[in-house]
Tab-separated table of C-alpha atoms in Angstrom:
chain	number	residue	atom	x	y	z
A	1	GLY	CA	51.025	25.530	49.125
A	2	ILE	CA	48.691	23.958	46.578
A	3	ILE	CA	49.274	20.493	48.080
A	4	SER	CA	48.314	21.735	51.549
A	5	PHE	CA	45.227	23.418	50.127
A	6	THR	CA	44.263	20.258	48.221
A	7	ILE	CA	44.444	18.064	51.328
A	8	MET	CA	42.377	20.526	53.357
A	9	THR	CA	39.795	20.904	50.588
A	10	ARG	CA	39.212	17.155	50.254
A	11	GLN	CA	38.867	16.781	54.013
A	12	ILE	CA	36.386	19.569	54.758
A	13	GLY	CA	34.340	19.895	51.538
A	14	PRO	CA	33.093	23.021	49.691
A	15	GLU	CA	30.708	24.337	52.388
A	16	LEU	CA	33.257	24.346	55.242
A	17	LEU	CA	35.921	25.587	52.836
A	18	ALA	CA	33.637	28.580	52.233
A	19	VAL	CA	33.906	29.490	55.946
A	20	PHE	CA	37.719	29.470	55.699
A	21	VAL	CA	37.600	31.556	52.498
A	22	LEU	CA	35.272	34.146	54.047
A	23	ALA	CA	37.536	34.426	57.109
A	24	GLN	CA	40.543	35.068	54.876
A	25	THR	CA	38.628	37.459	52.617
A	26	TYR	CA	37.247	39.549	55.485
A	27	THR	CA	40.690	39.829	57.097
A	28	ILE	CA	42.384	40.828	53.841
A	29	ILE	CA	39.748	43.452	53.025
A	30	VAL	CA	40.001	45.144	56.434
A	31	ASN	CA	43.808	44.938	56.236
A	32	ASP	CA	43.900	46.539	52.773
A	33	ILE	CA	41.576	49.362	53.806
A	34	LEU	CA	43.154	50.350	57.135
A	35	ASN	CA	46.646	48.826	57.259
A	36	ILE	CA	48.898	51.157	55.273
A	37	GLN	CA	50.937	49.328	52.620
A	38	THR	CA	54.403	50.907	52.475
A	39	TRP	CA	56.653	48.370	50.754
A	40	GLU	CA	56.551	50.114	47.352
A	41	SER	CA	57.603	53.432	48.880
A	42	MET	CA	60.330	51.655	50.880
A	43	ILE	CA	61.893	50.432	47.647
A	44	LYS	CA	61.361	53.603	45.565
A	45	PHE	CA	62.584	56.114	48.169
A	46	GLY	CA	64.888	53.707	49.978
A	47	SER	CA	66.855	53.099	46.768
A	48	ALA	CA	67.518	56.835	46.485
A	49	GLY	CA	68.192	57.048	50.216
A	50	LEU	CA	71.003	54.496	50.014
A	51	LYS	CA	72.993	57.067	48.052
A	52	THR	CA	72.138	60.081	50.223
A	53	GLN	CA	72.099	58.373	53.648
A	54	ARG	CA	68.419	59.299	54.060
A	55	ILE	CA	67.443	55.660	54.135
A	56	SER	CA	66.957	55.742	57.939
A	57	ASP	CA	64.312	58.471	57.578
A	58	VAL	CA	62.425	56.375	55.040
A	59	VAL	CA	62.615	53.266	57.231
A	60	ARG	CA	61.476	55.032	60.426
A	61	THR	CA	58.560	56.758	58.687
A	62	ASN	CA	57.347	53.565	57.023
A	63	VAL	CA	57.696	51.304	60.054
A	64	LEU	CA	55.830	53.739	62.306
A	65	LEU	CA	53.011	54.000	59.759
A	66	ASP	CA	52.937	50.203	59.470
A	67	LEU	CA	52.780	49.573	63.218
A	68	PHE	CA	50.097	52.168	63.933
A	69	SER	CA	47.884	51.136	61.019
A	70	ALA	CA	48.239	47.392	61.762
A	71	ILE	CA	46.945	47.908	65.313
A	72	LEU	CA	44.120	50.112	64.015
A	73	ALA	CA	43.141	47.559	61.352
A	74	PHE	CA	43.124	44.683	63.851
A	75	ALA	CA	40.903	46.607	66.272
A	76	ALA	CA	38.513	47.523	63.456
A	77	ALA	CA	38.392	43.925	62.211
A	78	VAL	CA	37.355	42.673	65.660
A	79	LEU	CA	34.773	45.417	66.208
A	80	LEU	CA	33.175	45.212	62.771
A	81	VAL	CA	32.946	41.445	62.320
A	82	ARG	CA	29.497	41.028	63.886
A	83	PRO	CA	27.820	43.958	62.055
A	84	VAL	CA	29.300	42.760	58.751
A	85	ALA	CA	28.221	39.163	59.392
A	86	ASN	CA	24.694	40.299	60.223
A	87	TYR	CA	24.500	42.530	57.138
A	88	LEU	CA	25.704	39.767	54.789
A	89	HIS	CA	23.603	37.111	56.569
A	90	TRP	CA	26.584	34.945	57.499
A	91	GLU	CA	25.988	32.205	60.037
A	92	GLU	CA	26.721	32.882	63.726
A	93	SER	CA	29.379	30.153	63.724
A	94	PHE	CA	31.466	32.165	61.227
A	95	ILE	CA	32.066	35.061	63.632
A	96	GLY	CA	34.478	33.380	66.060
A	97	ILE	CA	36.639	31.975	63.268
A	98	ILE	CA	36.801	35.282	61.408
A	99	THR	CA	37.669	37.153	64.619
A	100	LEU	CA	40.500	34.740	65.363
A	101	TYR	CA	41.886	35.000	61.835
A	102	SER	CA	42.063	38.787	62.227
A	103	LEU	CA	45.151	38.280	64.435
A	104	SER	CA	47.200	37.888	61.256
A	105	ILE	CA	46.735	41.609	60.534
A	106	LEU	CA	49.055	42.557	63.422
A	107	PHE	CA	52.006	40.919	61.669
A	108	ASN	CA	51.396	42.376	58.211
A	109	ILE	CA	54.163	45.005	58.358
A	110	THR	CA	54.904	45.327	54.650
A	111	SER	CA	57.980	47.559	54.893
A	112	LEU	CA	59.688	44.730	56.788
A	113	THR	CA	58.014	41.658	55.276
A	114	ILE	CA	58.421	42.824	51.653
A	115	GLY	CA	60.240	46.146	51.343
A	116	VAL	CA	63.536	45.752	53.243
A	117	PRO	CA	64.555	42.281	51.946
A	118	ARG	CA	63.927	43.383	48.363
A	119	LEU	CA	65.634	46.723	48.882
A	120	PHE	CA	68.818	44.822	49.795
A	121	ASP	CA	68.284	42.144	47.076
A	122	LYS	CA	67.771	39.272	49.527
A	123	PHE	CA	65.367	37.323	47.320
A	124	LEU	CA	66.966	33.940	47.974
A	125	LYS	CA	66.688	34.326	51.754
A	126	VAL	CA	63.012	35.301	51.455
A	127	ALA	CA	62.419	32.237	49.292
A	128	LYS	CA	64.106	29.958	51.845
A	129	ILE	CA	61.968	31.353	54.670
A	130	GLN	CA	58.733	30.988	52.714
A	131	ILE	CA	59.545	27.477	51.483
A	132	THR	CA	60.405	26.373	55.031
A	133	ILE	CA	57.117	27.718	56.400
A	134	SER	CA	55.200	26.111	53.528
A	135	LEU	CA	56.793	22.739	54.290
A	136	VAL	CA	55.894	23.090	57.970
A	137	LYS	CA	52.313	23.892	56.937
A	138	LEU	CA	52.205	20.847	54.659
A	139	ILE	CA	53.480	18.544	57.428
A	140	CYS	CA	50.903	19.915	59.888
A	141	VAL	CA	48.068	19.546	57.374
A	142	TYR	CA	49.144	15.988	56.553
A	143	LEU	CA	49.293	15.009	60.245
A	144	THR	CA	45.884	16.602	60.847
A	145	MET	CA	44.417	14.562	58.002
A	146	HIS	CA	45.572	11.325	59.669
A	147	PHE	CA	45.277	12.025	63.396
A	148	ALA	CA	42.632	14.709	63.910
A	149	GLY	CA	39.081	15.073	62.705
A	150	GLU	CA	38.234	18.649	63.725
A	151	TRP	CA	38.042	20.828	60.592
A	152	LYS	CA	38.878	24.014	62.525
A	153	ILE	CA	42.405	22.722	63.099
A	154	TYR	CA	43.167	23.412	59.433
A	155	ILE	CA	42.235	27.063	59.940
A	156	TYR	CA	44.473	27.254	63.024
A	157	ILE	CA	47.356	25.801	60.988
A	158	TYR	CA	46.923	28.390	58.224
A	159	LEU	CA	46.685	31.233	60.751
A	160	ILE	CA	49.759	30.175	62.748
A	161	THR	CA	51.917	29.570	59.668
A	162	ASP	CA	50.866	32.909	58.132
A	163	ILE	CA	51.934	34.664	61.329
A	164	ALA	CA	55.166	32.634	61.506
A	165	ASN	CA	56.027	33.564	57.913
A	166	ASN	CA	55.576	37.299	58.488
A	167	LEU	CA	57.278	37.216	61.895
A	168	SER	CA	60.324	35.447	60.408
A	169	LEU	CA	60.580	38.077	57.658
A	170	ILE	CA	60.228	40.913	60.202
A	171	ILE	CA	63.060	39.499	62.334
A	172	TYR	CA	65.265	39.012	59.271
A	173	SER	CA	64.560	42.569	58.063
A	174	ILE	CA	65.522	44.034	61.441
A	175	TYR	CA	68.783	42.071	61.187
A	176	LEU	CA	69.386	43.500	57.694
A	177	LEU	CA	68.732	47.051	58.889
A	178	LYS	CA	71.171	46.656	61.789
A	179	ARG	CA	73.839	45.178	59.525
A	180	ASN	CA	73.509	47.824	56.784
A	181	LEU	CA	72.532	50.932	58.755
A	182	GLY	CA	73.977	50.214	62.192
A	183	THR	CA	72.198	49.750	65.521
A	184	SER	CA	70.988	53.358	65.534
A	185	TRP	CA	68.718	52.982	62.483
A	186	TRP	CA	65.651	53.392	64.705
A	187	ARG	CA	66.906	56.486	66.546
A	188	GLY	CA	66.856	60.081	65.376
A	189	GLN	CA	64.273	62.567	64.208
A	190	ILE	CA	61.876	61.789	61.400
A	191	HIS	CA	62.170	64.166	58.455
A	192	ILE	CA	58.961	64.120	56.434
A	193	ASP	CA	59.419	64.078	52.667
A	194	LYS	CA	56.309	65.399	50.908
A	195	ASP	CA	56.870	63.281	47.794
A	196	HIS	CA	57.331	60.212	49.999
A	197	ILE	CA	54.039	60.815	51.834
A	198	ARG	CA	52.208	61.646	48.595
A	199	PHE	CA	53.461	58.403	47.064
A	200	ILE	CA	52.258	56.374	50.072
A	201	TRP	CA	48.903	58.192	49.998
A	202	TRP	CA	48.143	57.479	46.350
A	203	THR	CA	49.471	53.909	46.306
A	204	ASN	CA	47.346	53.066	49.348
A	205	LEU	CA	44.235	54.602	47.830
A	206	ARG	CA	44.973	52.443	44.792
A	207	THR	CA	45.276	49.363	47.047
A	208	ILE	CA	41.903	50.135	48.619
A	209	MET	CA	40.303	50.602	45.204
A	210	ARG	CA	41.714	47.242	44.058
A	211	ILE	CA	39.801	45.413	46.787
A	212	PRO	CA	36.691	44.703	44.672
A	213	VAL	CA	38.636	42.887	41.936
A	214	ARG	CA	40.853	40.971	44.356
A	215	HIS	CA	38.306	39.936	46.965
A	216	PHE	CA	34.781	41.159	46.243
A	217	ASP	CA	34.035	38.129	44.095
A	218	MET	CA	33.805	35.919	47.202
A	219	ILE	CA	31.456	38.363	48.938
A	220	VAL	CA	29.202	38.577	45.865
A	221	ILE	CA	29.081	34.802	45.525
A	222	SER	CA	28.237	34.362	49.229
A	223	THR	CA	25.266	36.738	48.909
A	224	ILE	CA	23.695	35.731	45.550
A	225	MET	CA	24.562	32.012	45.319
A	226	PRO	CA	24.562	28.978	47.646
A	227	VAL	CA	27.470	29.192	50.116
A	228	LYS	CA	29.169	26.075	48.699
A	229	MET	CA	29.775	28.031	45.476
A	230	VAL	CA	32.313	30.091	47.426
A	231	GLY	CA	34.264	26.902	48.082
A	232	ILE	CA	34.049	25.756	44.459
A	233	TYR	CA	35.149	29.145	43.125
A	234	LYS	CA	38.042	29.211	45.618
A	235	VAL	CA	39.291	25.886	44.250
A	236	TYR	CA	39.123	27.271	40.705
A	237	LYS	CA	41.023	30.400	41.781
A	238	GLU	CA	43.752	28.243	43.322
A	239	ILE	CA	44.154	26.220	40.118
A	240	ALA	CA	44.030	29.237	37.785
A	241	GLY	CA	46.239	31.026	40.298
A	242	LEU	CA	49.056	28.582	39.519
A	243	ILE	CA	49.677	30.889	36.559
A	244	GLY	CA	49.513	34.013	38.696
A	245	ARG	CA	51.630	32.635	41.559
A	246	ILE	CA	54.685	33.615	39.522
A	247	GLY	CA	53.211	37.102	39.059
A	248	ASP	CA	53.633	38.551	42.573
A	249	PRO	CA	57.309	37.529	42.939
A	250	ILE	CA	57.999	38.945	39.466
A	251	ASN	CA	56.245	42.189	40.403
A	252	GLN	CA	58.215	42.494	43.636
A	253	SER	CA	61.518	41.730	41.897
A	254	VAL	CA	61.231	43.761	38.668
A	255	TYR	CA	59.824	46.812	40.456
A	256	PRO	CA	63.142	47.573	42.242
A	257	GLU	CA	64.988	47.112	38.936
A	258	PHE	CA	62.674	49.536	37.134
A	259	THR	CA	63.152	52.003	40.014
A	260	LYS	CA	66.936	51.783	39.798
A	261	LEU	CA	66.977	52.166	36.000
A	262	LEU	CA	64.683	55.187	36.115
A	263	GLY	CA	66.749	56.618	38.959
A	264	ASN	CA	69.627	56.674	36.453
A	265	LYS	CA	67.339	58.385	33.865
A	266	ASP	CA	67.576	55.362	31.562
A	267	ILE	CA	64.027	55.358	30.151
A	268	HIS	CA	64.899	53.563	26.912
A	269	LYS	CA	66.535	50.631	28.714
A	270	THR	CA	63.638	50.446	31.178
A	271	ALA	CA	61.117	50.149	28.330
A	272	ASP	CA	63.287	47.561	26.602
A	273	VAL	CA	63.528	45.441	29.768
A	274	ALA	CA	59.741	45.655	30.265
A	275	LYS	CA	59.065	44.490	26.692
A	276	LYS	CA	61.448	41.549	27.029
A	277	ILE	CA	59.860	40.444	30.325
A	278	ILE	CA	56.376	40.644	28.758
A	279	MET	CA	57.493	38.390	25.898
A	280	VAL	CA	58.994	35.852	28.311
A	281	LEU	CA	55.823	35.868	30.411
A	282	LEU	CA	53.691	35.422	27.283
A	283	VAL	CA	55.558	32.221	26.422
A	284	ILE	CA	55.473	30.909	30.019
A	285	GLY	CA	51.840	31.879	30.578
A	286	THR	CA	50.627	30.383	27.294
A	287	GLY	CA	52.434	27.123	27.981
A	288	MET	CA	51.044	26.807	31.521
A	289	THR	CA	47.528	27.694	30.351
A	290	VAL	CA	47.493	25.081	27.592
A	291	VAL	CA	48.703	22.373	30.002
A	292	LEU	CA	46.115	23.324	32.632
A	293	LEU	CA	43.286	23.474	30.086
A	294	PHE	CA	43.955	19.869	29.108
A	295	THR	CA	44.535	18.555	32.648
A	296	SER	CA	42.334	20.677	34.931
A	297	LYS	CA	39.260	18.442	34.752
A	298	TYR	CA	41.337	15.431	35.778
A	299	LEU	CA	43.119	17.418	38.502
A	300	VAL	CA	39.860	18.669	40.010
A	301	ALA	CA	38.208	15.252	40.003
A	302	THR	CA	41.267	13.426	41.331
A	303	PHE	CA	42.571	15.795	43.968
A	304	PHE	CA	39.553	17.849	45.058
A	305	GLY	CA	36.546	15.635	44.373
A	306	MET	CA	33.711	15.199	41.878
A	307	GLU	CA	31.543	17.825	43.626
A	308	TYR	CA	33.925	20.516	42.338
A	309	LEU	CA	33.291	19.644	38.661
A	310	THR	CA	29.826	21.214	38.482
A	311	GLN	CA	31.159	24.558	37.154
A	312	ILE	CA	34.198	23.304	35.222
A	313	TYR	CA	33.653	25.658	32.244
A	314	THR	CA	34.153	28.569	34.620
A	315	LEU	CA	37.608	27.185	35.382
A	316	TYR	CA	38.461	27.011	31.664
A	317	ALA	CA	37.514	30.669	31.221
A	318	MET	CA	39.467	31.690	34.350
A	319	LEU	CA	42.633	29.988	33.082
A	320	ILE	CA	42.582	32.134	29.926
A	321	PHE	CA	41.748	35.348	31.810
A	322	TYR	CA	44.457	34.772	34.438
A	323	CYS	CA	47.015	34.214	31.669
A	324	ILE	CA	46.189	37.631	30.184
A	325	SER	CA	46.548	39.265	33.608
A	326	PHE	CA	49.825	37.423	34.213
A	327	VAL	CA	51.409	38.729	31.010
A	328	ALA	CA	50.523	42.312	32.054
A	329	VAL	CA	52.405	42.145	35.387
A	330	PRO	CA	55.421	44.243	34.195
A	331	ILE	CA	53.039	47.002	33.040
A	332	ASN	CA	51.705	47.427	36.578
A	333	SER	CA	55.211	47.466	38.088
A	334	LEU	CA	56.525	49.930	35.500
A	335	PHE	CA	53.541	52.248	35.973
A	336	ILE	CA	54.291	52.699	39.688
A	337	ALA	CA	58.073	52.841	39.254
A	338	ALA	CA	57.588	55.584	36.631
A	339	GLY	CA	55.839	57.707	39.289
A	340	PHE	CA	52.193	57.329	38.232
A	341	ALA	CA	50.926	56.918	41.806
A	342	ARG	CA	47.931	59.278	41.475
A	343	TRP	CA	47.057	58.111	37.967
A	344	SER	CA	47.255	54.510	39.150
A	345	PHE	CA	44.603	55.337	41.728
A	346	ILE	CA	42.391	57.027	39.120
A	347	VAL	CA	42.727	54.085	36.713
A	348	VAL	CA	41.836	51.634	39.465
A	349	VAL	CA	38.807	53.716	40.539
A	350	PHE	CA	37.467	53.721	36.987
A	351	THR	CA	38.168	50.070	36.139
A	352	ASN	CA	36.910	48.810	39.496
A	353	SER	CA	33.723	50.825	39.135
A	354	VAL	CA	33.195	48.987	35.858
A	355	TYR	CA	33.979	45.734	37.678
A	356	LEU	CA	31.447	46.373	40.456
A	357	ILE	CA	28.709	46.987	37.913
A	358	THR	CA	29.583	43.975	35.778
A	359	VAL	CA	30.271	41.502	38.602
A	360	LEU	CA	26.883	42.056	40.212
A	361	SER	CA	24.947	41.958	36.943
A	362	LEU	CA	26.867	39.169	35.206
A	363	GLY	CA	27.039	37.151	38.437
A	364	ARG	CA	23.250	37.164	38.766
A	365	ILE	CA	22.730	36.321	35.085
A	366	PHE	CA	25.495	33.781	34.366
A	367	GLY	CA	26.595	32.591	37.824
A	368	LEU	CA	30.278	31.850	38.431
A	369	ILE	CA	31.296	32.344	34.803
A	370	GLY	CA	29.812	35.855	34.992
A	371	ILE	CA	32.167	36.604	37.914
A	372	ALA	CA	35.093	35.490	35.752
A	373	LEU	CA	33.956	37.633	32.799
A	374	ALA	CA	33.781	40.708	35.025
A	375	TYR	CA	37.385	40.065	36.128
A	376	ALA	CA	38.540	39.805	32.515
A	377	THR	CA	36.845	43.100	31.590
A	378	GLN	CA	38.553	44.937	34.439
A	379	SER	CA	41.968	43.421	33.693
A	380	VAL	CA	41.963	44.418	30.009
A	381	LEU	CA	40.770	47.963	30.782
A	382	ASN	CA	43.382	48.385	33.529
A	383	SER	CA	46.335	47.345	31.376
A	384	GLY	CA	45.123	49.266	28.315
A	385	LEU	CA	44.792	52.569	30.176
A	386	LYS	CA	48.207	52.206	31.839
A	387	ILE	CA	49.892	51.541	28.500
A	388	SER	CA	48.229	54.677	27.089
A	389	PHE	CA	49.568	56.870	29.921
A	390	LEU	CA	53.056	55.345	29.697
A	391	LYS	CA	53.160	56.141	25.966
A	392	TYR	CA	51.837	59.681	26.435
A	393	TYR	CA	54.506	60.528	29.053
A	394	SER	CA	57.199	58.298	27.518
A	395	ARG	CA	59.943	60.964	27.874
A	396	ASP	CA	59.310	61.763	31.512
A	397	TRP	CA	59.172	58.516	33.487
A	398	GLY	CA	60.295	58.663	37.098
A	399	ASN	CA	60.869	62.416	37.316
A	400	THR	CA	57.486	63.438	38.706
A	401	ILE	CA	54.986	61.830	41.096
A	402	ARG	CA	51.789	61.969	39.034
């Protein structure tokens, strides 16, 4: 993935890269707001359903919510792109690209792309699919570099491979459901579980509230700084994100384990596992950060170009901040597995409100490094509050949806 991104970045430069970044950012924001994310509920309630044969109810409810919300989000993305572009003073040429990229929303069915494979512990198969698609992307990007000069082709490659990745996972998940639940998994009445719906409600509100920290930085940069700064900051995020790239797979793999342990009322073992994972991540994260701090300037100059060195101290700060966030990954997974869906939303509302205030003010005063400082503030607050709640309710994890 990083090799493909590096080739594309060198070929199109920071200003055209900014167009690609804004297309991705707009699509992700609309998707997170309107496309219901159900993979966490699939794992939490699906794990219990495997024992009670209610798994089919969970699957049908989640897939229907996914399909309806994906169509709604895609329609909204297409209809809103011009008003948003006008409001943020984006160039007219951005609109067509952003509209096209919105197609990826239709294939973001998280119960099938994330939930089902992890529910049945098919991590290796998911890895094989994603590695294969990444290799196809790399080959296409490499061929484009040598045989085509149109920069938009890179965006088409990213769009098509994103869709292919999700479509492959959807097909594989349907196969898993047929093999484990029979061909009638889709048939039958849907029995609504109030706790299930409440969990989806609060986790999706949390996802919406997390949008500013995950994606608002690009929007802020595009409105208060020259557009090429979006491209430079994106490169820094990709490099610092090498630390965090391990974070999402860890989150998606330890979350089912926490859910299973808490389902067996084993709170002490759950806490012990979380502490051990944090210590392992601290060692890994510190090692990666030190290596990147010493090599990042060379990497940027060699692989991306000298024009990306103008804000190099921002990259140094981001490497440290991303390491802190990486070490806290098990805390976020444990918080949701322990049933703190509503409190997770409240924590995110508070910490993201702080982020919105700090990112706008620090961004105007300090530029890109101010954006990074705002991220660090939010990350520390988020983890600190979750640890406090986990300690306060340490004898009652997983029993109640809070």
